[in-house]
Short mmCIF file of N, CA, C and O in Angstrom, two decimals:
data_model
loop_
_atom_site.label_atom_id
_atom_site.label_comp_id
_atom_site.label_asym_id
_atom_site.label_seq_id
_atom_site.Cartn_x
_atom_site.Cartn_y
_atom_site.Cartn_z
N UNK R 4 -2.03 -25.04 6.91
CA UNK R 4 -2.61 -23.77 6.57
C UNK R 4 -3.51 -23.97 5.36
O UNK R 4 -3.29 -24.70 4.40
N UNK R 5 -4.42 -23.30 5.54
CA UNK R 5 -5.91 -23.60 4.05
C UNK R 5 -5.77 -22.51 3.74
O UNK R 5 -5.91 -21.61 4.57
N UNK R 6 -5.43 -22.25 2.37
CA UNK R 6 -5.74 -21.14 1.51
C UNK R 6 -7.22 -20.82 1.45
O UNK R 6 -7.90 -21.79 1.11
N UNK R 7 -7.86 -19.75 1.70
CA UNK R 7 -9.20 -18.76 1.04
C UNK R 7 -9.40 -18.74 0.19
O UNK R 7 -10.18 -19.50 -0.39
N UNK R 8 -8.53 -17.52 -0.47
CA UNK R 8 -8.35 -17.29 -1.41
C UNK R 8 -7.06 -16.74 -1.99
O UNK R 8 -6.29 -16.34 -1.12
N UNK R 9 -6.49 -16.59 -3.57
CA UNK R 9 -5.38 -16.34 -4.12
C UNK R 9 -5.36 -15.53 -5.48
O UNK R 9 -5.34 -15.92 -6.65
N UNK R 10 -5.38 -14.50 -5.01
CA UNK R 10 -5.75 -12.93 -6.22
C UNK R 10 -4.69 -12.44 -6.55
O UNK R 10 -3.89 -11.90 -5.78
N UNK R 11 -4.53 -12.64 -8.15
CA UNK R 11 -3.08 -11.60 -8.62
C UNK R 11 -3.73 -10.29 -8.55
O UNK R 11 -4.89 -10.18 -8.93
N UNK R 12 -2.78 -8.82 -7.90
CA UNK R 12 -3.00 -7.74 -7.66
C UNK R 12 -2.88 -6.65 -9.01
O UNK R 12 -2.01 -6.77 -9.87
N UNK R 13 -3.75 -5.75 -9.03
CA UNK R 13 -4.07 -5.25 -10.57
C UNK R 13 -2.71 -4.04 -10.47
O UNK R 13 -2.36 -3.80 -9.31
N UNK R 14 -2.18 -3.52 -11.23
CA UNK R 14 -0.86 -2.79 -11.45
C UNK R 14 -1.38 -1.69 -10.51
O UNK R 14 -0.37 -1.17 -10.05
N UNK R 15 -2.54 -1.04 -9.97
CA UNK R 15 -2.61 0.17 -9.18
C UNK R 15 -2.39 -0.43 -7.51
O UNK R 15 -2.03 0.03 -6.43
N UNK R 16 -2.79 -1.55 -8.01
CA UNK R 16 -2.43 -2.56 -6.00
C UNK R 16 -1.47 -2.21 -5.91
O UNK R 16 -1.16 -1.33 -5.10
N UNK R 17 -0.52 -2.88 -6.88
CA UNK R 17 0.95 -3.75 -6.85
C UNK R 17 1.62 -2.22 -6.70
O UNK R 17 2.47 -2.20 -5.80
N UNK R 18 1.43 -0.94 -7.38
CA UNK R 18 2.24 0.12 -6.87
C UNK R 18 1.72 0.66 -5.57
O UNK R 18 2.30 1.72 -5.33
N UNK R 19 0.92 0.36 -4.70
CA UNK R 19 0.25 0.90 -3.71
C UNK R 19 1.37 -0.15 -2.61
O UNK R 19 2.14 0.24 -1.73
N UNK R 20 1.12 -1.38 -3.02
CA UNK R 20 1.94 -2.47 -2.08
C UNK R 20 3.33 -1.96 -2.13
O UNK R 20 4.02 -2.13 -1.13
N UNK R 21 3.92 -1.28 -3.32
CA UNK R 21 5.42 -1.63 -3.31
C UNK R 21 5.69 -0.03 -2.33
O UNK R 21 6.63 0.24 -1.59
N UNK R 22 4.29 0.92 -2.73
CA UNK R 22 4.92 1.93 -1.92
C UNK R 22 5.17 1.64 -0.31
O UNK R 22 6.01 2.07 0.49
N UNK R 23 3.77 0.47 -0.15
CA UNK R 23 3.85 0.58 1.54
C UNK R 23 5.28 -0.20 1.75
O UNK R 23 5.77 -0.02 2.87
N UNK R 24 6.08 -1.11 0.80
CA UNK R 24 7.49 -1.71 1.28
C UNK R 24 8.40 -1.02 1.18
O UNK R 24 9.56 -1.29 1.48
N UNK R 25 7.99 -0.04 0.74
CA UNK R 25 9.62 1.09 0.59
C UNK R 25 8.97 2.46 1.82
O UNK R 25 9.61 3.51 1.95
N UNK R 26 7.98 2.26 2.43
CA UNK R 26 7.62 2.61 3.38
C UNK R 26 8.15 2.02 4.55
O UNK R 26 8.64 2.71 5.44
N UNK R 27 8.08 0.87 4.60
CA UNK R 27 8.23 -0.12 5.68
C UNK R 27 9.85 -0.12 5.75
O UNK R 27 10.51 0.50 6.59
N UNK R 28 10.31 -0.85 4.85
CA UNK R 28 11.67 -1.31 4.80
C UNK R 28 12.55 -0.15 4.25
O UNK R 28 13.58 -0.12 4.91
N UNK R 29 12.54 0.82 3.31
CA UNK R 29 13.22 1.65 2.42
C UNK R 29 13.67 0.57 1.19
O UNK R 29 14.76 0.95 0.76
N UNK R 30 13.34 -0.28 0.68
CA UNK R 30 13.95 -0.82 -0.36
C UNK R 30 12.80 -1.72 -0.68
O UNK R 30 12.43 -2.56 0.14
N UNK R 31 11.98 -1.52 -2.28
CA UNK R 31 11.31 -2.94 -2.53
C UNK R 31 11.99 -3.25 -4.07
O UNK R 31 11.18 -3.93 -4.71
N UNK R 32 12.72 -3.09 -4.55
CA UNK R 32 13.36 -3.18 -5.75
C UNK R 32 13.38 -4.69 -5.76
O UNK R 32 13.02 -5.03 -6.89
N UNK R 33 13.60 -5.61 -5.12
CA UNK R 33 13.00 -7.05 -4.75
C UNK R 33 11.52 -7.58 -5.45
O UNK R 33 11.25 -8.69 -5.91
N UNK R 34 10.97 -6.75 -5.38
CA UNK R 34 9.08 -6.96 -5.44
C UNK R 34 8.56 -5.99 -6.58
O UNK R 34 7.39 -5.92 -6.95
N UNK R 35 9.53 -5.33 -7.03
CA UNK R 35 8.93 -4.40 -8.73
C UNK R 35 9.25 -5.51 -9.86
O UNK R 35 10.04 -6.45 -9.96
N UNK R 36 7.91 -4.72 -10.96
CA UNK R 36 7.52 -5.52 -11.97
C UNK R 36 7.89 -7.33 -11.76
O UNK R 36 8.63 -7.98 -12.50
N UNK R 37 7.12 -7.87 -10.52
CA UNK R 37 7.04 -9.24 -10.24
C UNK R 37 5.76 -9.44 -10.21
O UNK R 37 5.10 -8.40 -10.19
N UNK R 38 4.99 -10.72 -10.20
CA UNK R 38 3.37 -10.87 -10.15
C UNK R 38 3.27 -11.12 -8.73
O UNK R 38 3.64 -12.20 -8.28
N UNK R 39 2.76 -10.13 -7.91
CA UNK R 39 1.88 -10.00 -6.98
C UNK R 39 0.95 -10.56 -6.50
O UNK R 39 0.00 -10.25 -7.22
N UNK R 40 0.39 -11.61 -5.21
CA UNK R 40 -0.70 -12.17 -5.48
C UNK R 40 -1.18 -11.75 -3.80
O UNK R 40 -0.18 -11.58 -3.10
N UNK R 41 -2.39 -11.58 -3.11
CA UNK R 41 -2.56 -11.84 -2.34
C UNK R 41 -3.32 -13.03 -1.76
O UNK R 41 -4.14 -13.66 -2.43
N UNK R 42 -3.03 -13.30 -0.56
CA UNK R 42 -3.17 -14.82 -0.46
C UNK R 42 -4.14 -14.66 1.14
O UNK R 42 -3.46 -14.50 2.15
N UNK R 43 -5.47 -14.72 1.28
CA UNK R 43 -6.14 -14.84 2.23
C UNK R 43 -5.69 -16.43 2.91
O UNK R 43 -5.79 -17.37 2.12
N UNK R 44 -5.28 -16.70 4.11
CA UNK R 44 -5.22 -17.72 4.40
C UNK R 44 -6.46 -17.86 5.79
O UNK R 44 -7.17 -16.91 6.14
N UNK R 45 -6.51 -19.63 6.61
CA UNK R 45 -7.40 -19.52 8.28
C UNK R 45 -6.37 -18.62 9.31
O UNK R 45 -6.87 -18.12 10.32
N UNK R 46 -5.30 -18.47 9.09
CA UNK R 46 -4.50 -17.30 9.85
C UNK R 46 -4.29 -16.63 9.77
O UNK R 46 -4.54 -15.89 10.72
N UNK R 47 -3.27 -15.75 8.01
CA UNK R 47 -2.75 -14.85 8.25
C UNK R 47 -3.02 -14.64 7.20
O UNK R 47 -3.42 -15.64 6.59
N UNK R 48 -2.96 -13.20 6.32
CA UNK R 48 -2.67 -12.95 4.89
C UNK R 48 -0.95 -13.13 4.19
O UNK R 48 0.16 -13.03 4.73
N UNK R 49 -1.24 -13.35 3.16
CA UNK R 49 0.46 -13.12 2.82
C UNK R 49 0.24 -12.80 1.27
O UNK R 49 -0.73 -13.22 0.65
N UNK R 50 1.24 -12.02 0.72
CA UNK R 50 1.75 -11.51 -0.23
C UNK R 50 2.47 -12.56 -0.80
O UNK R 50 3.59 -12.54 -0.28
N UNK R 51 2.39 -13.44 -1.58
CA UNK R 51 3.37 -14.16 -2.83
C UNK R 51 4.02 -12.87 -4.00
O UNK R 51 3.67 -11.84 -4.57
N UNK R 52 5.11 -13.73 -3.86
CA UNK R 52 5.61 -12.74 -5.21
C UNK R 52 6.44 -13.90 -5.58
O UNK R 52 7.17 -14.60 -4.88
N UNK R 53 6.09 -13.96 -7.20
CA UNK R 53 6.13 -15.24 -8.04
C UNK R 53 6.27 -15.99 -7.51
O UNK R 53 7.34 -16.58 -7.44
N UNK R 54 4.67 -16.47 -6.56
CA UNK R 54 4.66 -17.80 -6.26
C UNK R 54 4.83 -17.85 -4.88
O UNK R 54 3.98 -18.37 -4.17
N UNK R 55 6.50 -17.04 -4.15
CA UNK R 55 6.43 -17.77 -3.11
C UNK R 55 6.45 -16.35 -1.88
O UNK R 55 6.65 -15.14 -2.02
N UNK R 56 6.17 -17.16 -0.81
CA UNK R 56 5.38 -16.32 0.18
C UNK R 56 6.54 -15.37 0.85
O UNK R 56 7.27 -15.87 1.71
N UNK R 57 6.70 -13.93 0.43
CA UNK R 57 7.87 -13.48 0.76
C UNK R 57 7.14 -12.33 2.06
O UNK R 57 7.85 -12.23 3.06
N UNK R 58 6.22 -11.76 2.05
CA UNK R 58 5.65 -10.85 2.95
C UNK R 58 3.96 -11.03 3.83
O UNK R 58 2.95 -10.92 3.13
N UNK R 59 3.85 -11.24 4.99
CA UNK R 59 2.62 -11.16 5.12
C UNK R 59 2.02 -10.01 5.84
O UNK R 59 2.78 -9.08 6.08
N UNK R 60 0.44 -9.88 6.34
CA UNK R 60 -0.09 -8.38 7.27
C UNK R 60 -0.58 -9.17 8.30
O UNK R 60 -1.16 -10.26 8.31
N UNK R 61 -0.07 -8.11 9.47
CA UNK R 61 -0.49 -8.50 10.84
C UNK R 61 -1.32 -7.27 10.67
O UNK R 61 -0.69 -6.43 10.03
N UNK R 62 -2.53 -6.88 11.02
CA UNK R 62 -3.65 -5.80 11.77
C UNK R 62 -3.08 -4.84 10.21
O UNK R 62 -3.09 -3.68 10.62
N UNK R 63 -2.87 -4.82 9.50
CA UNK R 63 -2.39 -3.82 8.28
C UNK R 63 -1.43 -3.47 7.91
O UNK R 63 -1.26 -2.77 6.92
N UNK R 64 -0.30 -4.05 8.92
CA UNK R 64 1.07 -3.82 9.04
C UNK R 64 1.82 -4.92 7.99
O UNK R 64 1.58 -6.10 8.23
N UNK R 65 2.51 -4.69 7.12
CA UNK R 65 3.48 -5.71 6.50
C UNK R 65 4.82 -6.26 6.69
O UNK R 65 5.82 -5.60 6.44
N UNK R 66 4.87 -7.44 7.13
CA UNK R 66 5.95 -8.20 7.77
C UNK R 66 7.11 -9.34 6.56
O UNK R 66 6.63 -10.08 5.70
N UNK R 67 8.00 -9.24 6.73
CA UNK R 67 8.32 -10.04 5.95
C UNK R 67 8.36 -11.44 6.28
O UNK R 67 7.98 -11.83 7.38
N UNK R 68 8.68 -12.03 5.63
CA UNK R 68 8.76 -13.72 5.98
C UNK R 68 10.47 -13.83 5.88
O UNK R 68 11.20 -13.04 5.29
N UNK R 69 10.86 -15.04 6.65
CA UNK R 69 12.09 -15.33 6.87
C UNK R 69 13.03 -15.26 5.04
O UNK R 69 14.20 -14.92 4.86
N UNK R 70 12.20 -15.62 4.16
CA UNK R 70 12.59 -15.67 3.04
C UNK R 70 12.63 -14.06 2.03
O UNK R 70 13.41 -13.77 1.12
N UNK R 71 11.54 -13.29 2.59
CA UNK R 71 11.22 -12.27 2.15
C UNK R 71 12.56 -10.94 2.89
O UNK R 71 12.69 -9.78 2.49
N UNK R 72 13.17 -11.44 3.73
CA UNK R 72 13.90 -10.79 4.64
C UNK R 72 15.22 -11.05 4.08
O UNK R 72 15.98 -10.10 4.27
N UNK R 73 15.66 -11.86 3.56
CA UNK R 73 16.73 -11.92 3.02
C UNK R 73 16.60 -11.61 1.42
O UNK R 73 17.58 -11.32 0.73
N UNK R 74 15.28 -11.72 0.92
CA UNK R 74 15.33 -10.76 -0.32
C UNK R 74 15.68 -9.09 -0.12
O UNK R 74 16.50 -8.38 -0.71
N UNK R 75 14.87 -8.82 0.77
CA UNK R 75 14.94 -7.12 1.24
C UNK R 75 16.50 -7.22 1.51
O UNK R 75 16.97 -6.40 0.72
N UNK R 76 17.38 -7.69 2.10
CA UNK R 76 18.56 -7.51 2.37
C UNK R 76 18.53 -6.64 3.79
O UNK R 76 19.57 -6.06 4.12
N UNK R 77 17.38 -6.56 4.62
CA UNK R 77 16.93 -5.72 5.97
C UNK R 77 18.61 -5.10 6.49
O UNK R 77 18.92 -3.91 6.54
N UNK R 78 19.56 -6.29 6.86
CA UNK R 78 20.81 -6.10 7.73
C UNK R 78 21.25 -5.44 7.20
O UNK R 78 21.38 -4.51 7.99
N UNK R 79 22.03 -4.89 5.47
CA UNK R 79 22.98 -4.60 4.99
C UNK R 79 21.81 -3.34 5.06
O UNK R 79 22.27 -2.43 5.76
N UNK R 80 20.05 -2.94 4.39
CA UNK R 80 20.21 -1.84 4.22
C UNK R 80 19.86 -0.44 6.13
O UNK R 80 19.74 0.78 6.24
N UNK R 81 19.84 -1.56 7.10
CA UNK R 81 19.69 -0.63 8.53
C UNK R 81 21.31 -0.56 9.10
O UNK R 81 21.57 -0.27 10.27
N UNK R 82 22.28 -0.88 8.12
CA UNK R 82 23.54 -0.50 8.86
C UNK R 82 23.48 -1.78 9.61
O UNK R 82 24.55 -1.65 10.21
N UNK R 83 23.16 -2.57 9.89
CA UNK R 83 23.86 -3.34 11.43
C UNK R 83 24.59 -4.34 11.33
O UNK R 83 24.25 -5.27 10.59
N UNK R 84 25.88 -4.36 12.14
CA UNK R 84 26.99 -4.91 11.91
C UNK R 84 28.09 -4.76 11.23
O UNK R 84 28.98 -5.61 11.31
#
């Protein structure tokens, strides 16, 4: 994967981003007051947060990454199991 480009997000992003994850998921308490970066890649975009790649966008939609998914805690906060 070739990085584009790699932009830390200015504090009006980073609350715009955290609203769309507590949109998405109900929980970004994971991803407040952390440095934010977005990361243009030849495939996909992704969201770093300090550093490592916890969320990316498909068509505008935000997905987590296998790592970003066990930060959110997804299972414990949709009830399942």
């Amino acid at each position: 994967m070739k990085i584009k480009s790699r932009n830390v997000l200015r504090k009006t992003d980073q609350k715009a981003l955290v609203n769309d994850i507590v949109e998405a998921f109900g929980d970004a308490s994971s991803f407040e007051n952390r440095k934010l970066e977005y990361v243009e890649s030849d495939g996909q975009d992704f969201i770093f947060v300090n550093g490592e790649p916890l969320l990316f966008k498909i068509n505008g939609k935000i997905f987590p990454t296998v790592k970003g998914a066990l930060k959110l805690n997804l299972e414990a906060s949709q009830g399942c199991c």
